[in-house]
Coordinates of C-alpha atoms and ligand atoms in Angstrom, one line a residue:
M16 CA 186.3 -53.6 -133.6
A17 CA 185.6 -54.7 -137.1
N18 CA 188.3 -54.0 -139.4
N19 CA 187.7 -51.1 -142.0
P20 CA 188.1 -52.2 -145.7
F21 CA 189.4 -48.6 -146.5
L22 CA 191.6 -48.5 -143.9
V23 CA 195.5 -49.4 -144.5
D24 CA 196.6 -52.3 -142.1
R25 CA 199.0 -50.3 -140.2
L26 CA 196.2 -48.2 -138.8
Q27 CA 193.6 -50.9 -138.3
G28 CA 192.2 -50.9 -134.9
L29 CA 192.9 -47.4 -134.2
G30 CA 189.2 -46.7 -134.9
T31 CA 188.0 -43.6 -132.7
T32 CA 189.9 -42.2 -130.2
I33 CA 188.8 -43.2 -126.6
F34 CA 188.2 -39.6 -126.0
A35 CA 185.8 -39.0 -128.7
E36 CA 184.0 -42.1 -127.7
M37 CA 183.6 -41.0 -124.2
S38 CA 182.8 -37.6 -124.8
A39 CA 179.9 -38.9 -127.1
L40 CA 178.7 -41.0 -124.4
A41 CA 178.8 -38.0 -122.1
V42 CA 176.5 -36.1 -124.6
K43 CA 174.3 -38.9 -125.2
H44 CA 173.7 -39.5 -121.1
D45 CA 174.1 -35.8 -120.1
A46 CA 177.1 -37.0 -117.9
V47 CA 179.5 -35.2 -116.1
N48 CA 182.5 -35.4 -118.4
L49 CA 185.5 -36.2 -116.2
G50 CA 187.1 -38.0 -119.4
Q51 CA 188.7 -36.0 -122.1
G52 CA 191.1 -33.5 -120.6
M53 CA 189.7 -30.0 -121.3
P54 CA 188.8 -27.4 -119.0
D55 CA 185.4 -26.1 -118.6
T56 CA 186.4 -22.5 -117.8
D57 CA 188.5 -20.2 -120.3
G58 CA 191.8 -19.1 -119.5
P59 CA 192.6 -15.6 -118.7
A60 CA 191.0 -12.6 -120.4
L61 CA 194.2 -11.1 -121.4
V62 CA 195.0 -14.1 -123.6
A63 CA 191.5 -14.2 -125.0
D64 CA 191.5 -10.4 -125.6
A65 CA 194.8 -10.9 -127.5
A66 CA 193.3 -13.2 -129.9
I67 CA 190.4 -11.0 -130.5
E68 CA 192.8 -8.1 -130.9
A69 CA 194.8 -10.1 -133.3
I70 CA 192.0 -10.8 -135.5
R71 CA 190.9 -7.2 -135.6
A72 CA 194.4 -6.2 -136.2
G73 CA 194.3 -8.5 -139.3
H74 CA 196.7 -11.3 -138.4
N75 CA 194.5 -13.7 -140.5
Q76 CA 196.4 -15.1 -143.1
Y77 CA 199.1 -17.6 -143.1
P78 CA 201.9 -16.8 -140.7
P79 CA 205.6 -17.6 -141.7
L80 CA 206.1 -21.6 -141.8
P81 CA 208.1 -21.8 -138.6
G82 CA 205.3 -19.7 -136.6
H83 CA 205.0 -15.8 -136.3
P84 CA 208.2 -14.3 -135.0
V85 CA 206.4 -12.7 -132.0
L86 CA 205.6 -16.3 -130.6
R87 CA 209.0 -17.8 -131.6
E88 CA 210.4 -15.2 -129.6
A89 CA 208.0 -15.6 -126.7
I90 CA 208.5 -19.3 -126.6
A91 CA 212.4 -18.9 -126.7
D92 CA 212.1 -16.5 -123.8
H93 CA 209.8 -18.7 -122.0
Q94 CA 212.4 -21.8 -122.1
R95 CA 215.1 -19.1 -120.9
R96 CA 213.2 -17.8 -118.2
F97 CA 211.8 -21.1 -116.7
Y98 CA 214.4 -23.5 -117.4
D99 CA 217.5 -21.4 -118.5
L100 CA 217.5 -23.2 -121.7
A101 CA 218.7 -21.0 -124.7
Y102 CA 217.1 -21.3 -127.9
D103 CA 217.5 -19.2 -131.0
P104 CA 214.0 -18.0 -132.2
A105 CA 215.6 -17.9 -135.9
D106 CA 215.8 -21.4 -136.2
E107 CA 215.7 -23.4 -133.0
V108 CA 211.9 -22.9 -132.4
L109 CA 209.0 -24.2 -134.4
V110 CA 205.2 -23.6 -133.9
T111 CA 202.9 -26.3 -134.8
A112 CA 199.3 -27.5 -134.9
G113 CA 199.3 -28.4 -131.1
A114 CA 201.8 -30.6 -129.5
T115 CA 200.0 -33.4 -131.4
E116 CA 201.7 -32.2 -134.9
A117 CA 204.8 -31.7 -133.0
I118 CA 205.3 -35.4 -131.9
A119 CA 203.9 -36.3 -135.1
A120 CA 206.3 -34.3 -137.3
A121 CA 209.0 -35.3 -134.8
I122 CA 208.7 -39.1 -135.5
L123 CA 208.0 -38.9 -139.1
A124 CA 210.9 -36.6 -139.8
T125 CA 213.5 -38.7 -137.7
C126 CA 212.4 -42.2 -138.6
E127 CA 213.0 -44.6 -141.4
S128 CA 210.2 -47.2 -141.9
G129 CA 211.0 -49.7 -139.9
D130 CA 212.8 -47.9 -137.0
E131 CA 211.7 -48.3 -133.4
V132 CA 210.3 -46.0 -130.9
V133 CA 210.6 -46.7 -127.4
M134 CA 208.3 -45.0 -124.8
F135 CA 206.8 -45.8 -121.4
E136 CA 203.4 -47.5 -121.1
P137 CA 200.9 -46.3 -120.4
Y138 CA 201.2 -44.0 -123.3
Y139 CA 199.5 -41.0 -124.6
D140 CA 197.1 -42.3 -127.3
S141 CA 198.4 -40.4 -130.2
Y142 CA 201.9 -41.9 -129.6
A143 CA 200.8 -45.4 -131.1
A144 CA 199.0 -43.9 -134.0
T145 CA 201.9 -41.8 -134.8
C146 CA 204.2 -44.7 -135.0
A147 CA 201.6 -46.4 -136.9
L148 CA 201.3 -43.5 -139.6
A149 CA 205.3 -43.4 -139.6
D150 CA 205.6 -47.1 -140.1
T151 CA 207.6 -47.4 -137.1
T152 CA 207.3 -49.9 -134.0
R153 CA 206.7 -49.0 -130.8
R154 CA 208.7 -50.9 -127.8
V155 CA 207.2 -49.9 -124.7
V156 CA 208.6 -50.0 -121.0
Q157 CA 206.0 -50.2 -118.4
L158 CA 205.7 -47.8 -115.3
R159 CA 204.5 -49.8 -112.5
T160 CA 202.3 -49.1 -109.7
P161 CA 201.9 -47.6 -107.3
D162 CA 204.5 -45.2 -108.0
Y163 CA 204.6 -45.8 -111.8
S164 CA 208.5 -46.2 -111.7
F165 CA 210.3 -48.0 -114.2
A166 CA 213.1 -50.6 -113.9
A167 CA 216.3 -49.2 -115.8
D168 CA 217.2 -52.4 -117.1
E169 CA 213.8 -52.8 -118.8
L170 CA 214.5 -49.6 -120.4
R171 CA 218.0 -50.8 -121.6
S172 CA 216.3 -54.0 -123.0
A173 CA 214.0 -52.2 -124.9
I174 CA 216.6 -50.5 -127.0
G175 CA 217.7 -52.4 -130.3
P176 CA 219.8 -51.7 -133.1
R177 CA 216.6 -50.0 -135.0
T178 CA 216.0 -48.0 -131.9
R179 CA 215.9 -44.4 -133.2
V180 CA 213.6 -42.3 -130.8
L181 CA 213.0 -42.2 -126.9
L182 CA 209.8 -40.7 -126.7
L183 CA 209.1 -39.1 -123.1
N184 CA 206.1 -37.9 -121.5
T185 CA 206.6 -35.7 -118.2
P186 CA 204.1 -34.7 -116.4
H187 CA 202.8 -37.9 -117.6
N188 CA 199.2 -38.6 -119.0
P189 CA 197.3 -40.3 -117.8
T190 CA 199.1 -41.1 -114.5
G191 CA 200.0 -37.6 -113.2
K192 CA 203.5 -39.1 -112.6
V193 CA 206.4 -36.4 -112.8
F194 CA 209.5 -38.0 -113.6
S195 CA 212.0 -37.4 -110.9
P196 CA 215.7 -35.9 -111.6
D197 CA 217.0 -39.6 -110.8
E198 CA 214.7 -41.1 -113.7
L199 CA 215.4 -38.3 -116.1
A200 CA 219.1 -39.0 -115.5
V201 CA 218.8 -42.9 -116.2
I202 CA 216.7 -42.0 -119.3
A203 CA 219.7 -39.6 -120.5
E204 CA 222.3 -41.9 -119.8
V205 CA 220.3 -44.6 -122.0
A206 CA 219.9 -42.1 -124.8
I207 CA 223.5 -41.0 -124.9
E208 CA 224.9 -44.4 -124.9
H209 CA 222.7 -45.5 -127.7
D210 CA 223.0 -42.2 -129.5
L211 CA 218.9 -41.9 -129.6
I212 CA 217.0 -38.8 -130.2
V213 CA 214.4 -37.8 -127.2
V214 CA 211.1 -36.6 -128.3
S215 CA 209.9 -34.9 -124.9
D216 CA 206.3 -34.2 -124.6
E217 CA 206.0 -31.6 -121.8
V218 CA 202.4 -30.0 -122.6
Y219 CA 201.7 -30.2 -118.7
E220 CA 205.0 -28.5 -117.6
H221 CA 203.3 -25.9 -115.7
L222 CA 200.7 -28.2 -114.1
V223 CA 202.8 -29.9 -111.4
F224 CA 201.9 -29.8 -107.5
D225 CA 203.5 -29.9 -103.9
G226 CA 206.4 -27.7 -104.7
R227 CA 207.7 -29.9 -107.5
R228 CA 209.5 -28.1 -110.2
H229 CA 209.2 -29.5 -113.7
V230 CA 212.6 -30.5 -115.3
P231 CA 213.1 -30.6 -119.2
I232 CA 215.4 -33.6 -120.2
A233 CA 217.1 -31.1 -122.3
T234 CA 218.6 -29.4 -119.4
L235 CA 220.5 -32.8 -118.7
P236 CA 224.4 -32.8 -119.7
G237 CA 224.4 -34.1 -123.1
M238 CA 220.6 -33.8 -124.0
R239 CA 220.4 -30.4 -125.5
E240 CA 221.6 -31.5 -128.8
R241 CA 219.4 -34.5 -129.3
T242 CA 216.2 -33.5 -127.7
V243 CA 213.0 -32.1 -129.3
T244 CA 211.2 -30.4 -126.5
I245 CA 207.4 -30.0 -127.3
S246 CA 204.7 -28.2 -125.4
S247 CA 201.6 -26.6 -126.2
G248 CA 199.4 -23.4 -125.1
G249 CA 196.3 -25.6 -124.7
K250 CA 197.0 -26.8 -121.1
T251 CA 198.8 -23.9 -119.6
F252 CA 196.3 -21.4 -120.8
S253 CA 193.0 -23.5 -120.6
F254 CA 192.5 -23.0 -124.5
T255 CA 192.7 -26.7 -125.8
G256 CA 190.8 -25.9 -128.7
W257 CA 193.3 -23.4 -130.1
K258 CA 195.9 -25.9 -131.0
I259 CA 199.0 -23.9 -130.6
G260 CA 202.0 -26.1 -129.8
W261 CA 205.7 -26.0 -130.5
A262 CA 208.8 -27.7 -130.7
C263 CA 212.4 -26.7 -129.7
A264 CA 215.7 -28.4 -130.8
P265 CA 219.0 -27.4 -132.5
P266 CA 218.9 -26.3 -135.8
E267 CA 219.5 -29.3 -138.0
L268 CA 217.3 -31.7 -135.7
L269 CA 214.5 -28.8 -135.8
G270 CA 215.1 -28.4 -139.5
A271 CA 214.2 -32.1 -140.1
V272 CA 210.9 -31.6 -137.9
R273 CA 210.1 -28.5 -139.9
T274 CA 210.2 -30.4 -143.1
A275 CA 207.8 -33.1 -142.2
K276 CA 205.5 -30.5 -140.3
Q277 CA 205.3 -28.1 -143.5
Y278 CA 203.5 -31.0 -145.4
L279 CA 201.2 -31.7 -142.5
T280 CA 199.2 -28.5 -141.8
F281 CA 202.1 -26.0 -143.1
V282 CA 200.8 -23.5 -140.5
N283 CA 197.8 -23.0 -138.3
G284 CA 196.1 -20.6 -136.0
A285 CA 197.5 -17.1 -136.9
P286 CA 195.7 -15.1 -134.4
F287 CA 196.0 -17.5 -131.7
Q288 CA 199.6 -17.3 -131.9
H289 CA 199.9 -13.8 -130.9
A290 CA 197.7 -14.5 -127.9
I291 CA 199.9 -17.4 -126.9
A292 CA 202.8 -15.3 -127.1
A293 CA 200.8 -12.8 -124.7
G294 CA 200.2 -15.7 -122.7
L295 CA 203.8 -16.9 -122.2
A296 CA 204.9 -13.4 -121.2
M297 CA 202.3 -13.4 -118.1
P298 CA 204.1 -13.0 -114.7
D299 CA 205.0 -15.8 -112.7
A300 CA 202.1 -15.3 -110.3
F301 CA 199.7 -16.6 -113.3
F302 CA 201.9 -19.9 -113.6
E303 CA 202.0 -20.5 -109.8
G304 CA 198.4 -19.4 -109.4
F305 CA 196.9 -21.9 -112.0
A306 CA 199.1 -25.0 -110.5
A307 CA 197.8 -23.9 -107.2
E308 CA 194.3 -23.9 -108.2
L309 CA 194.5 -27.3 -110.0
Q310 CA 196.3 -28.8 -107.2
A311 CA 193.3 -27.8 -105.0
K312 CA 191.0 -29.4 -107.5
R313 CA 193.1 -32.5 -107.5
D314 CA 192.8 -33.0 -103.8
H315 CA 189.0 -32.2 -103.7
L316 CA 188.5 -34.7 -106.6
S317 CA 190.7 -37.4 -105.2
A318 CA 189.3 -37.1 -101.7
G319 CA 185.8 -37.4 -103.2
L320 CA 186.6 -40.5 -105.3
E321 CA 188.0 -42.1 -101.9
T322 CA 184.4 -41.6 -100.4
A323 CA 182.9 -42.8 -103.2
G324 CA 185.0 -46.1 -102.8
F325 CA 187.8 -45.9 -105.4
A326 CA 191.5 -46.7 -104.3
V327 CA 193.0 -43.2 -105.6
L328 CA 196.6 -43.2 -106.7
P329 CA 198.7 -40.2 -106.2
S330 CA 199.0 -37.4 -108.9
A331 CA 201.8 -35.1 -109.0
G332 CA 200.9 -33.2 -112.0
T333 CA 198.6 -32.9 -115.2
Y334 CA 194.9 -32.6 -115.3
F335 CA 194.5 -36.4 -114.3
V336 CA 194.2 -38.7 -111.2
T337 CA 194.1 -42.3 -111.6
A338 CA 191.6 -44.6 -109.7
D339 CA 191.5 -48.3 -109.0
I340 CA 188.4 -50.0 -109.5
T341 CA 188.9 -53.1 -107.6
P342 CA 187.3 -52.2 -104.5
F343 CA 184.1 -52.4 -106.3
G344 CA 184.5 -56.0 -107.0
V345 CA 185.7 -55.5 -110.9
T346 CA 188.5 -55.1 -112.7
D347 CA 187.6 -54.4 -116.4
G348 CA 188.2 -50.5 -116.4
L349 CA 187.1 -50.6 -120.4
D350 CA 183.9 -52.3 -119.6
F351 CA 183.3 -50.2 -116.4
C352 CA 184.0 -46.7 -118.3
R353 CA 181.6 -47.7 -121.1
S354 CA 178.8 -48.6 -118.6
L355 CA 179.4 -45.6 -116.2
P356 CA 177.6 -42.9 -118.1
E357 CA 174.7 -44.9 -118.1
R358 CA 174.8 -46.2 -114.6
C359 CA 175.3 -42.9 -112.9
G360 CA 175.9 -40.1 -115.6
V361 CA 179.7 -39.6 -115.0
V362 CA 182.5 -40.4 -117.6
A363 CA 185.9 -41.6 -117.0
V364 CA 188.7 -43.0 -119.1
P365 CA 189.9 -46.6 -119.1
N366 CA 193.7 -46.6 -118.6
A367 CA 193.9 -49.9 -120.4
V368 CA 193.6 -48.1 -123.8
F369 CA 196.9 -46.5 -123.1
Y370 CA 198.6 -50.2 -122.5
D371 CA 199.7 -52.6 -124.9
D372 CA 199.7 -54.8 -121.7
K373 CA 196.0 -54.5 -121.3
A374 CA 195.9 -56.8 -118.2
A375 CA 198.3 -54.4 -116.5
G376 CA 196.2 -51.3 -117.2
S377 CA 192.6 -52.9 -116.8
P378 CA 191.7 -52.2 -113.0
F379 CA 192.4 -48.2 -113.6
V380 CA 190.3 -45.4 -114.8
R381 CA 191.5 -41.7 -115.2
F382 CA 189.4 -39.0 -114.0
N383 CA 190.2 -35.3 -114.9
F384 CA 189.7 -32.5 -112.2
C385 CA 190.0 -29.3 -114.6
K386 CA 186.4 -28.6 -114.1
R387 CA 184.7 -26.1 -111.9
S388 CA 184.2 -27.3 -108.2
E389 CA 180.5 -27.7 -108.5
V390 CA 181.1 -29.9 -111.4
L391 CA 183.4 -32.0 -109.6
D392 CA 181.1 -32.2 -106.5
E393 CA 178.0 -33.4 -108.9
G394 CA 180.5 -36.0 -110.3
V395 CA 181.4 -37.0 -106.9
R396 CA 177.9 -37.1 -105.7
R397 CA 176.7 -39.2 -108.5
L398 CA 179.7 -41.7 -108.1
R399 CA 178.8 -42.0 -104.4
A400 CA 175.3 -42.7 -105.2
M401 CA 176.5 -45.5 -107.5
G402 CA 178.9 -47.0 -104.9
E403 CA 176.3 -47.2 -102.2
A404 CA 174.1 -48.8 -104.6
S405 CA 176.7 -51.4 -105.6
R406 CA 177.6 -52.2 -101.7
Ligands
LIG507 N1 194.9 -35.0 -124.1 C1 193.6 -35.1 -124.1 C2 193.2 -36.2 -122.9 O1 194.1 -36.6 -122.4 C3 192.5 -35.3 -125.1 C4 192.9 -34.8 -126.4 C5 192.2 -35.8 -127.1 O2 190.8 -35.4 -127.2 N2 192.7 -35.9 -128.3 O3 192.2 -36.3 -122.3

């Protein structure tokens, strides 16, 4: 990509996100968009109605900086109800403009210029950009296929004297990995040993399958005091465009994040804050039902991708499944995804964009299954036709 002369050096190469690029290709080729992770069905009517009611009730001006008390209380109740984690809504809960802002504010607030942030690769794209914005250096530890496990000694050796933050994402985008309790224990041990802050991105906390349970790292001994736990209403309630996220942390740590956050957006989404509060209070049946629905879609798409010729990797959570393209006789996922919309009218995302080690991610592409069954069917039908033509 050519350098933009107006852009500062540390943002060169960040260009346009892969999601924007691929969604634009989807529109251009009228393709089935299994790229950018966004559902094609709205979330619960109760939540949508609560947003409309909040607008009519006049919740249309700036909410308080840390978020409307109704939502902060709902977030604290949610953390207690699902994880037995106690946060005081007065000074341990912060509402943000999506998880994206919470992540950015957490890094900007806690890292000096030149500090290091350790993260696992593949990593969600905003992490690299956020580190660049904050003038910090990322150090990556690779999650290795087929189970996307990591070596504890590699994690240990990624930590240096300037490491300030360990940025974790579970359930994990793009792989669908859910970190096991043992893996979390290793991460916690390293964080405590090196006195690191853990920024834990848990936006897919409710999208876990096959009877697994999401475990916030803040629940491990010695971790609550050093962890900023981040989530968002976007995925849980299928309203990704509302951008209501949040962070939970002890008062001083959260206060630091709040200071950075107030100069990013100050506040956002007043009526949606009320609606997400209503969503968080929904009965367990909603959360379980939604995960079961997505699990069925995962199975449906994974089986379809196999029949189209992909080697599909297991996905334990999120909206996503990763597939290996080597059975098609190619290994360049970026090239594959750039040509796929024109070749067969389907959009996927190349996992290489989530890696520093491009070669390691190259043969893998990510498909989302948060679409209606008939859309998944049509995507698979088109991919099969391509697979048959290329054999
Ligand atoms: N998180 C979504 C994904 O991984 C995309 C969000 C975005 O477009 N920035 O597909």
